[in-house]
């Protein structure tokens, strides 16, 4: 890990708020250090999250049975002291069916390693039990869970790639379809929900309550007034 990233980690102790811009800077440095190109070349290359975890940060990821927790919501866990990420074995079929969810879970756990692992003694959070981060699939999320989700989103769908991709699509066709979004999600190896959340965070589009895709919320509101 570079000295710069270590400094960033110390700055992020005690659950400091991290903006989407700051998270974009953090993940861009990780991608640059891994050799992933942040230059838009007209096509999408999925981020090699497994290699980043294993090669760049010396973590091991593996399958394990976390059912002893008696909590069906736990999808994965990070064991900071043994440098292990464990994907919950009962979710193996789900992860294989929805590969993007598996990749996001791995990136999410790497987010905990990068953002929170050095501050484990100071964390007062129900996720952190007996030196383990247990990441649950639903329910109310804590601030550090939101941070790990944002980290995963920025890492797997970097701004430098996704912004020109979507802007090009709007300028070419004047619209974006759900079919195109599913194709883009497949190319990034993320779920469709992760993709649409990321695109709306970056204000690259807006999806209304009827699942119509608009350039922006303002455009959607204007159309509702007209019709």
GROMACS .gro file of N, CA, C and O in nm, residues 69-152:
model
  336
   69UNK      N    1  -2.390  -1.765   1.255
   69UNK     CA    2  -2.436  -1.638   1.309
   69UNK      C    3  -2.587  -1.636   1.330
   69UNK      O    4  -2.640  -1.547   1.396
   70UNK      N    5  -2.655  -1.733   1.269
   70UNK     CA    6  -2.802  -1.738   1.275
   70UNK      C    7  -2.863  -1.609   1.223
   70UNK      O    8  -2.961  -1.558   1.276
   71UNK      N    9  -2.799  -1.554   1.121
   71UNK     CA   10  -2.848  -1.429   1.060
   71UNK      C   11  -2.843  -1.447   0.910
   71UNK      O   12  -2.736  -1.443   0.849
   72UNK      N   13  -2.959  -1.468   0.849
   72UNK     CA   14  -2.965  -1.496   0.706
   72UNK      C   15  -2.928  -1.377   0.619
   72UNK      O   16  -2.911  -1.389   0.499
   73UNK      N   17  -2.910  -1.259   0.681
   73UNK     CA   18  -2.879  -1.139   0.605
   73UNK      C   19  -2.730  -1.121   0.580
   73UNK      O   20  -2.691  -1.036   0.500
   74UNK      N   21  -2.643  -1.193   0.650
   74UNK     CA   22  -2.499  -1.175   0.636
   74UNK      C   23  -2.452  -1.239   0.506
   74UNK      O   24  -2.456  -1.360   0.489
   75UNK      N   25  -2.407  -1.156   0.413
   75UNK     CA   26  -2.362  -1.203   0.283
   75UNK      C   27  -2.211  -1.223   0.276
   75UNK      O   28  -2.162  -1.304   0.199
   76UNK      N   29  -2.138  -1.146   0.356
   76UNK     CA   30  -1.993  -1.154   0.350
   76UNK      C   31  -1.935  -1.098   0.479
   76UNK      O   32  -2.005  -1.033   0.558
   77UNK      N   33  -1.807  -1.122   0.499
   77UNK     CA   34  -1.739  -1.073   0.619
   77UNK      C   35  -1.594  -1.043   0.587
   77UNK      O   36  -1.533  -1.108   0.502
   78UNK      N   37  -1.538  -0.946   0.657
   78UNK     CA   38  -1.397  -0.914   0.649
   78UNK      C   39  -1.333  -0.944   0.783
   78UNK      O   40  -1.381  -0.897   0.888
   79UNK      N   41  -1.226  -1.023   0.781
   79UNK     CA   42  -1.148  -1.054   0.900
   79UNK      C   43  -1.016  -0.978   0.888
   79UNK      O   44  -0.920  -1.028   0.829
   80UNK      N   45  -1.009  -0.855   0.942
   80UNK     CA   46  -0.891  -0.771   0.918
   80UNK      C   47  -0.760  -0.832   0.967
   80UNK      O   48  -0.658  -0.823   0.898
   81UNK      N   49  -0.762  -0.894   1.083
   81UNK     CA   50  -0.636  -0.941   1.139
   81UNK      C   51  -0.578  -1.060   1.065
   81UNK      O   52  -0.456  -1.079   1.060
   82UNK      N   53  -0.663  -1.142   1.005
   82UNK     CA   54  -0.613  -1.254   0.924
   82UNK      C   55  -0.612  -1.220   0.775
   82UNK      O   56  -0.578  -1.305   0.692
   83UNK      N   57  -0.653  -1.096   0.743
   83UNK     CA   58  -0.652  -1.046   0.605
   83UNK      C   59  -0.734  -1.136   0.513
   83UNK      O   60  -0.692  -1.171   0.404
   84UNK      N   61  -0.856  -1.168   0.557
   84UNK     CA   62  -0.944  -1.256   0.481
   84UNK      C   63  -1.078  -1.190   0.453
   84UNK      O   64  -1.135  -1.124   0.541
   85UNK      N   65  -1.128  -1.212   0.333
   85UNK     CA   66  -1.266  -1.178   0.297
   85UNK      C   67  -1.339  -1.310   0.275
   85UNK      O   68  -1.293  -1.394   0.197
   86UNK      N   69  -1.449  -1.327   0.343
   86UNK     CA   70  -1.526  -1.452   0.334
   86UNK      C   71  -1.663  -1.422   0.275
   86UNK      O   72  -1.737  -1.338   0.327
   87UNK      N   73  -1.694  -1.489   0.164
   87UNK     CA   74  -1.828  -1.483   0.107
   87UNK      C   75  -1.910  -1.597   0.166
   87UNK      O   76  -1.864  -1.712   0.168
   88UNK      N   77  -2.029  -1.565   0.212
   88UNK     CA   78  -2.110  -1.663   0.282
   88UNK      C   79  -2.158  -1.773   0.188
   88UNK      O   80  -2.228  -1.747   0.089
   89UNK      N   81  -2.121  -1.897   0.219
   89UNK     CA   82  -2.148  -2.012   0.132
   89UNK      C   83  -2.296  -2.029   0.096
   89UNK      O   84  -2.328  -2.064  -0.017
   90UNK      N   85  -2.391  -2.005   0.189
   90UNK     CA   86  -2.531  -2.019   0.151
   90UNK      C   87  -2.576  -1.925   0.039
   90UNK      O   88  -2.679  -1.947  -0.024
   91UNK      N   89  -2.497  -1.820   0.012
   91UNK     CA   90  -2.530  -1.727  -0.097
   91UNK      C   91  -2.457  -1.761  -0.227
   91UNK      O   92  -2.464  -1.684  -0.322
   92UNK      N   93  -2.389  -1.875  -0.231
   92UNK     CA   94  -2.307  -1.907  -0.347
   92UNK      C   95  -2.390  -1.913  -0.476
   92UNK      O   96  -2.349  -1.860  -0.580
   93UNK      N   97  -2.505  -1.978  -0.470
   93UNK     CA   98  -2.589  -1.987  -0.590
   93UNK      C   99  -2.637  -1.848  -0.634
   93UNK      O  100  -2.640  -1.818  -0.754
   94UNK      N  101  -2.673  -1.764  -0.537
   94UNK     CA  102  -2.716  -1.628  -0.570
   94UNK      C  103  -2.602  -1.550  -0.635
   94UNK      O  104  -2.621  -1.483  -0.737
   95UNK      N  105  -2.482  -1.562  -0.579
   95UNK     CA  106  -2.367  -1.490  -0.633
   95UNK      C  107  -2.333  -1.539  -0.774
   95UNK      O  108  -2.292  -1.461  -0.860
   96UNK      N  109  -2.347  -1.669  -0.797
   96UNK     CA  110  -2.318  -1.721  -0.931
   96UNK      C  111  -2.423  -1.676  -1.032
   96UNK      O  112  -2.391  -1.648  -1.147
   97UNK      N  113  -2.547  -1.669  -0.986
   97UNK     CA  114  -2.655  -1.623  -1.074
   97UNK      C  115  -2.643  -1.473  -1.100
   97UNK      O  116  -2.666  -1.426  -1.212
   98UNK      N  117  -2.608  -1.399  -0.997
   98UNK     CA  118  -2.594  -1.253  -1.008
   98UNK      C  119  -2.449  -1.217  -0.980
   98UNK      O  120  -2.413  -1.171  -0.870
   99UNK      N  121  -2.365  -1.239  -1.081
   99UNK     CA  122  -2.221  -1.223  -1.066
   99UNK      C  123  -2.184  -1.082  -1.022
   99UNK      O  124  -2.090  -1.062  -0.944
  100UNK      N  125  -2.259  -0.983  -1.070
  100UNK     CA  126  -2.231  -0.846  -1.032
  100UNK      C  127  -2.245  -0.822  -0.883
  100UNK      O  128  -2.171  -0.743  -0.824
  101UNK      N  129  -2.340  -0.892  -0.819
  101UNK     CA  130  -2.357  -0.880  -0.675
  101UNK      C  131  -2.236  -0.934  -0.601
  101UNK      O  132  -2.192  -0.878  -0.500
  102UNK      N  133  -2.179  -1.041  -0.652
  102UNK     CA  134  -2.058  -1.098  -0.592
  102UNK      C  135  -1.941  -1.001  -0.605
  102UNK      O  136  -1.867  -0.979  -0.509
  103UNK      N  137  -1.923  -0.942  -0.723
  103UNK     CA  138  -1.813  -0.848  -0.743
  103UNK      C  139  -1.829  -0.725  -0.653
  103UNK      O  140  -1.732  -0.675  -0.597
  104UNK      N  141  -1.953  -0.678  -0.638
  104UNK     CA  142  -1.978  -0.562  -0.552
  104UNK      C  143  -1.948  -0.597  -0.407
  104UNK      O  144  -1.893  -0.515  -0.333
  105UNK      N  145  -1.984  -0.720  -0.367
  105UNK     CA  146  -1.958  -0.762  -0.228
  105UNK      C  147  -1.808  -0.765  -0.200
  105UNK      O  148  -1.763  -0.722  -0.094
  106UNK      N  149  -1.730  -0.815  -0.296
  106UNK     CA  150  -1.585  -0.816  -0.279
  106UNK      C  151  -1.530  -0.674  -0.269
  106UNK      O  152  -1.445  -0.644  -0.184
  107UNK      N  153  -1.577  -0.586  -0.357
  107UNK     CA  154  -1.531  -0.448  -0.354
  107UNK      C  155  -1.574  -0.378  -0.225
  107UNK      O  156  -1.500  -0.296  -0.169
  108UNK      N  157  -1.694  -0.410  -0.178
  108UNK     CA  158  -1.744  -0.354  -0.052
  108UNK      C  159  -1.652  -0.393   0.064
  108UNK      O  160  -1.616  -0.309   0.147
  109UNK      N  161  -1.612  -0.520   0.068
  109UNK     CA  162  -1.523  -0.566   0.176
  109UNK      C  163  -1.386  -0.501   0.164
  109UNK      O  164  -1.323  -0.469   0.266
  110UNK      N  165  -1.337  -0.483   0.041
  110UNK     CA  166  -1.211  -0.411   0.024
  110UNK      C  167  -1.226  -0.268   0.075
  110UNK      O  168  -1.132  -0.213   0.133
  111UNK      N  169  -1.344  -0.211   0.057
  111UNK     CA  170  -1.370  -0.078   0.110
  111UNK      C  171  -1.354  -0.073   0.261
  111UNK      O  172  -1.294   0.020   0.316
  112UNK      N  173  -1.406  -0.173   0.330
  112UNK     CA  174  -1.388  -0.179   0.476
  112UNK      C  175  -1.240  -0.191   0.511
  112UNK      O  176  -1.193  -0.129   0.608
  113UNK      N  177  -1.166  -0.269   0.433
  113UNK     CA  178  -1.023  -0.283   0.459
  113UNK      C  179  -0.952  -0.149   0.442
  113UNK      O  180  -0.871  -0.109   0.526
  114UNK      N  181  -0.983  -0.078   0.335
  114UNK     CA  182  -0.915   0.047   0.305
  114UNK      C  183  -0.957   0.160   0.400
  114UNK      O  184  -0.875   0.242   0.441
  115UNK      N  185  -1.085   0.165   0.434
  115UNK     CA  186  -1.139   0.279   0.505
  115UNK      C  187  -1.146   0.261   0.656
  115UNK      O  188  -1.140   0.359   0.731
  116UNK      N  189  -1.163   0.137   0.702
  116UNK     CA  190  -1.199   0.116   0.841
  116UNK      C  191  -1.109   0.020   0.919
  116UNK      O  192  -1.111   0.023   1.042
  117UNK      N  193  -1.035  -0.065   0.849
  117UNK     CA  194  -0.964  -0.173   0.920
  117UNK      C  195  -0.859  -0.120   1.018
  117UNK      O  196  -0.836  -0.181   1.122
  118UNK      N  197  -0.795  -0.007   0.986
  118UNK     CA  198  -0.694   0.045   1.078
  118UNK      C  199  -0.755   0.109   1.202
  118UNK      O  200  -0.685   0.138   1.297
  119UNK      N  201  -0.885   0.129   1.200
  119UNK     CA  202  -0.953   0.195   1.311
  119UNK      C  203  -1.045   0.098   1.385
  119UNK      O  204  -1.140   0.140   1.449
  120UNK      N  205  -1.014  -0.032   1.375
  120UNK     CA  206  -1.107  -0.130   1.432
  120UNK      C  207  -1.126  -0.113   1.582
  120UNK      O  208  -1.235  -0.136   1.635
  121UNK      N  209  -1.023  -0.071   1.652
  121UNK     CA  210  -1.037  -0.058   1.797
  121UNK      C  211  -1.132   0.056   1.834
  121UNK      O  212  -1.193   0.054   1.939
  122UNK      N  213  -1.142   0.155   1.745
  122UNK     CA  214  -1.225   0.270   1.775
  122UNK      C  215  -1.367   0.259   1.724
  122UNK      O  216  -1.449   0.347   1.750
  123UNK      N  217  -1.396   0.153   1.649
  123UNK     CA  218  -1.530   0.140   1.591
  123UNK      C  219  -1.630   0.091   1.695
  123UNK      O  220  -1.608  -0.010   1.761
  124UNK      N  221  -1.738   0.164   1.707
  124UNK     CA  222  -1.848   0.120   1.792
  124UNK      C  223  -1.967   0.099   1.701
  124UNK      O  224  -2.045   0.190   1.677
  125UNK      N  225  -1.979  -0.021   1.649
  125UNK     CA  226  -2.080  -0.046   1.547
  125UNK      C  227  -2.124  -0.192   1.555
  125UNK      O  228  -2.040  -0.280   1.571
  126UNK      N  229  -2.254  -0.220   1.544
  126UNK     CA  230  -2.299  -0.359   1.553
  126UNK      C  231  -2.247  -0.447   1.440
  126UNK      O  232  -2.251  -0.569   1.451
  127UNK      N  233  -2.199  -0.386   1.330
  127UNK     CA  234  -2.140  -0.467   1.222
  127UNK      C  235  -2.010  -0.533   1.267
  127UNK      O  236  -1.972  -0.636   1.217
  128UNK      N  237  -1.938  -0.463   1.359
  128UNK     CA  238  -1.805  -0.507   1.396
  128UNK      C  239  -1.812  -0.586   1.525
  128UNK      O  240  -1.832  -0.531   1.631
  129UNK      N  241  -1.797  -0.717   1.514
  129UNK     CA  242  -1.811  -0.805   1.629
  129UNK      C  243  -1.694  -0.902   1.631
  129UNK      O  244  -1.665  -0.968   1.532
  130UNK      N  245  -1.624  -0.907   1.745
  130UNK     CA  246  -1.514  -1.002   1.761
  130UNK      C  247  -1.412  -0.990   1.649
  130UNK      O  248  -1.369  -1.090   1.591
  131UNK      N  249  -1.375  -0.866   1.618
  131UNK     CA  250  -1.271  -0.840   1.517
  131UNK      C  251  -1.313  -0.880   1.376
  131UNK      O  252  -1.228  -0.913   1.293
  132UNK      N  253  -1.442  -0.879   1.347
  132UNK     CA  254  -1.491  -0.914   1.215
  132UNK      C  255  -1.595  -0.811   1.170
  132UNK      O  256  -1.678  -0.769   1.249
  133UNK      N  257  -1.588  -0.770   1.042
  133UNK     CA  258  -1.693  -0.688   0.983
  133UNK      C  259  -1.794  -0.783   0.920
  133UNK      O  260  -1.761  -0.855   0.826
  134UNK      N  261  -1.916  -0.784   0.970
  134UNK     CA  262  -2.023  -0.864   0.910
  134UNK      C  263  -2.110  -0.773   0.825
  134UNK      O  264  -2.170  -0.679   0.876
  135UNK      N  265  -2.116  -0.799   0.697
  135UNK     CA  266  -2.192  -0.713   0.606
  135UNK      C  267  -2.324  -0.778   0.570
  135UNK      O  268  -2.326  -0.884   0.508
  136UNK      N  269  -2.430  -0.714   0.607
  136UNK     CA  270  -2.564  -0.769   0.589
  136UNK      C  271  -2.627  -0.716   0.462
  136UNK      O  272  -2.600  -0.605   0.421
  137UNK      N  273  -2.713  -0.800   0.404
  137UNK     CA  274  -2.769  -0.768   0.273
  137UNK      C  275  -2.879  -0.666   0.274
  137UNK      O  276  -2.909  -0.607   0.172
  138UNK      N  277  -2.943  -0.644   0.387
  138UNK     CA  278  -3.050  -0.545   0.391
  138UNK      C  279  -3.062  -0.490   0.532
  138UNK      O  280  -2.978  -0.515   0.617
  139UNK      N  281  -3.166  -0.414   0.556
  139UNK     CA  282  -3.182  -0.352   0.687
  139UNK      C  283  -3.120  -0.214   0.688
  139UNK      O  284  -3.062  -0.167   0.591
  140UNK      N  285  -3.132  -0.147   0.801
  140UNK     CA  286  -3.080  -0.012   0.814
  140UNK      C  287  -2.928  -0.012   0.810
  140UNK      O  288  -2.863  -0.088   0.882
  141UNK      N  289  -2.871   0.074   0.727
  141UNK     CA  290  -2.727   0.076   0.710
  141UNK      C  291  -2.662   0.183   0.799
  141UNK      O  292  -2.715   0.291   0.817
  142UNK      N  293  -2.545   0.149   0.848
  142UNK     CA  294  -2.467   0.243   0.928
  142UNK      C  295  -2.385   0.333   0.836
  142UNK      O  296  -2.370   0.304   0.717
  143UNK      N  297  -2.328   0.441   0.889
  143UNK     CA  298  -2.244   0.529   0.805
  143UNK      C  299  -2.129   0.456   0.739
  143UNK      O  300  -2.097   0.483   0.623
  144UNK      N  301  -2.064   0.363   0.811
  144UNK     CA  302  -1.950   0.296   0.748
  144UNK      C  303  -1.996   0.197   0.640
  144UNK      O  304  -1.921   0.167   0.547
  145UNK      N  305  -2.119   0.147   0.651
  145UNK     CA  306  -2.172   0.063   0.544
  145UNK      C  307  -2.196   0.146   0.417
  145UNK      O  308  -2.168   0.102   0.307
  146UNK      N  309  -2.249   0.266   0.436
  146UNK     CA  310  -2.266   0.356   0.322
  146UNK      C  311  -2.131   0.390   0.259
  146UNK      O  312  -2.117   0.397   0.137
  147UNK      N  313  -2.030   0.411   0.344
  147UNK     CA  314  -1.897   0.440   0.292
  147UNK      C  315  -1.844   0.324   0.208
  147UNK      O  316  -1.789   0.344   0.100
  148UNK      N  317  -1.861   0.202   0.258
  148UNK     CA  318  -1.812   0.084   0.185
  148UNK      C  319  -1.888   0.065   0.055
  148UNK      O  320  -1.830   0.025  -0.047
  149UNK      N  321  -2.018   0.092   0.056
  149UNK     CA  322  -2.097   0.084  -0.068
  149UNK      C  323  -2.049   0.189  -0.169
  149UNK      O  324  -2.035   0.159  -0.289
  150UNK      N  325  -2.026   0.312  -0.122
  150UNK     CA  326  -1.980   0.417  -0.211
  150UNK      C  327  -1.842   0.385  -0.266
  150UNK      O  328  -1.815   0.407  -0.385
  151UNK      N  329  -1.756   0.331  -0.182
  151UNK     CA  330  -1.623   0.288  -0.227
  151UNK      C  331  -1.635   0.187  -0.340
  151UNK      O  332  -1.571   0.199  -0.444
  152UNK      N  333  -1.718   0.084  -0.319
  152UNK     CA  334  -1.735  -0.021  -0.420
  152UNK      C  335  -1.789   0.036  -0.550
  152UNK      O  336  -1.744   0.001  -0.659
   0.00000   0.00000   0.00000
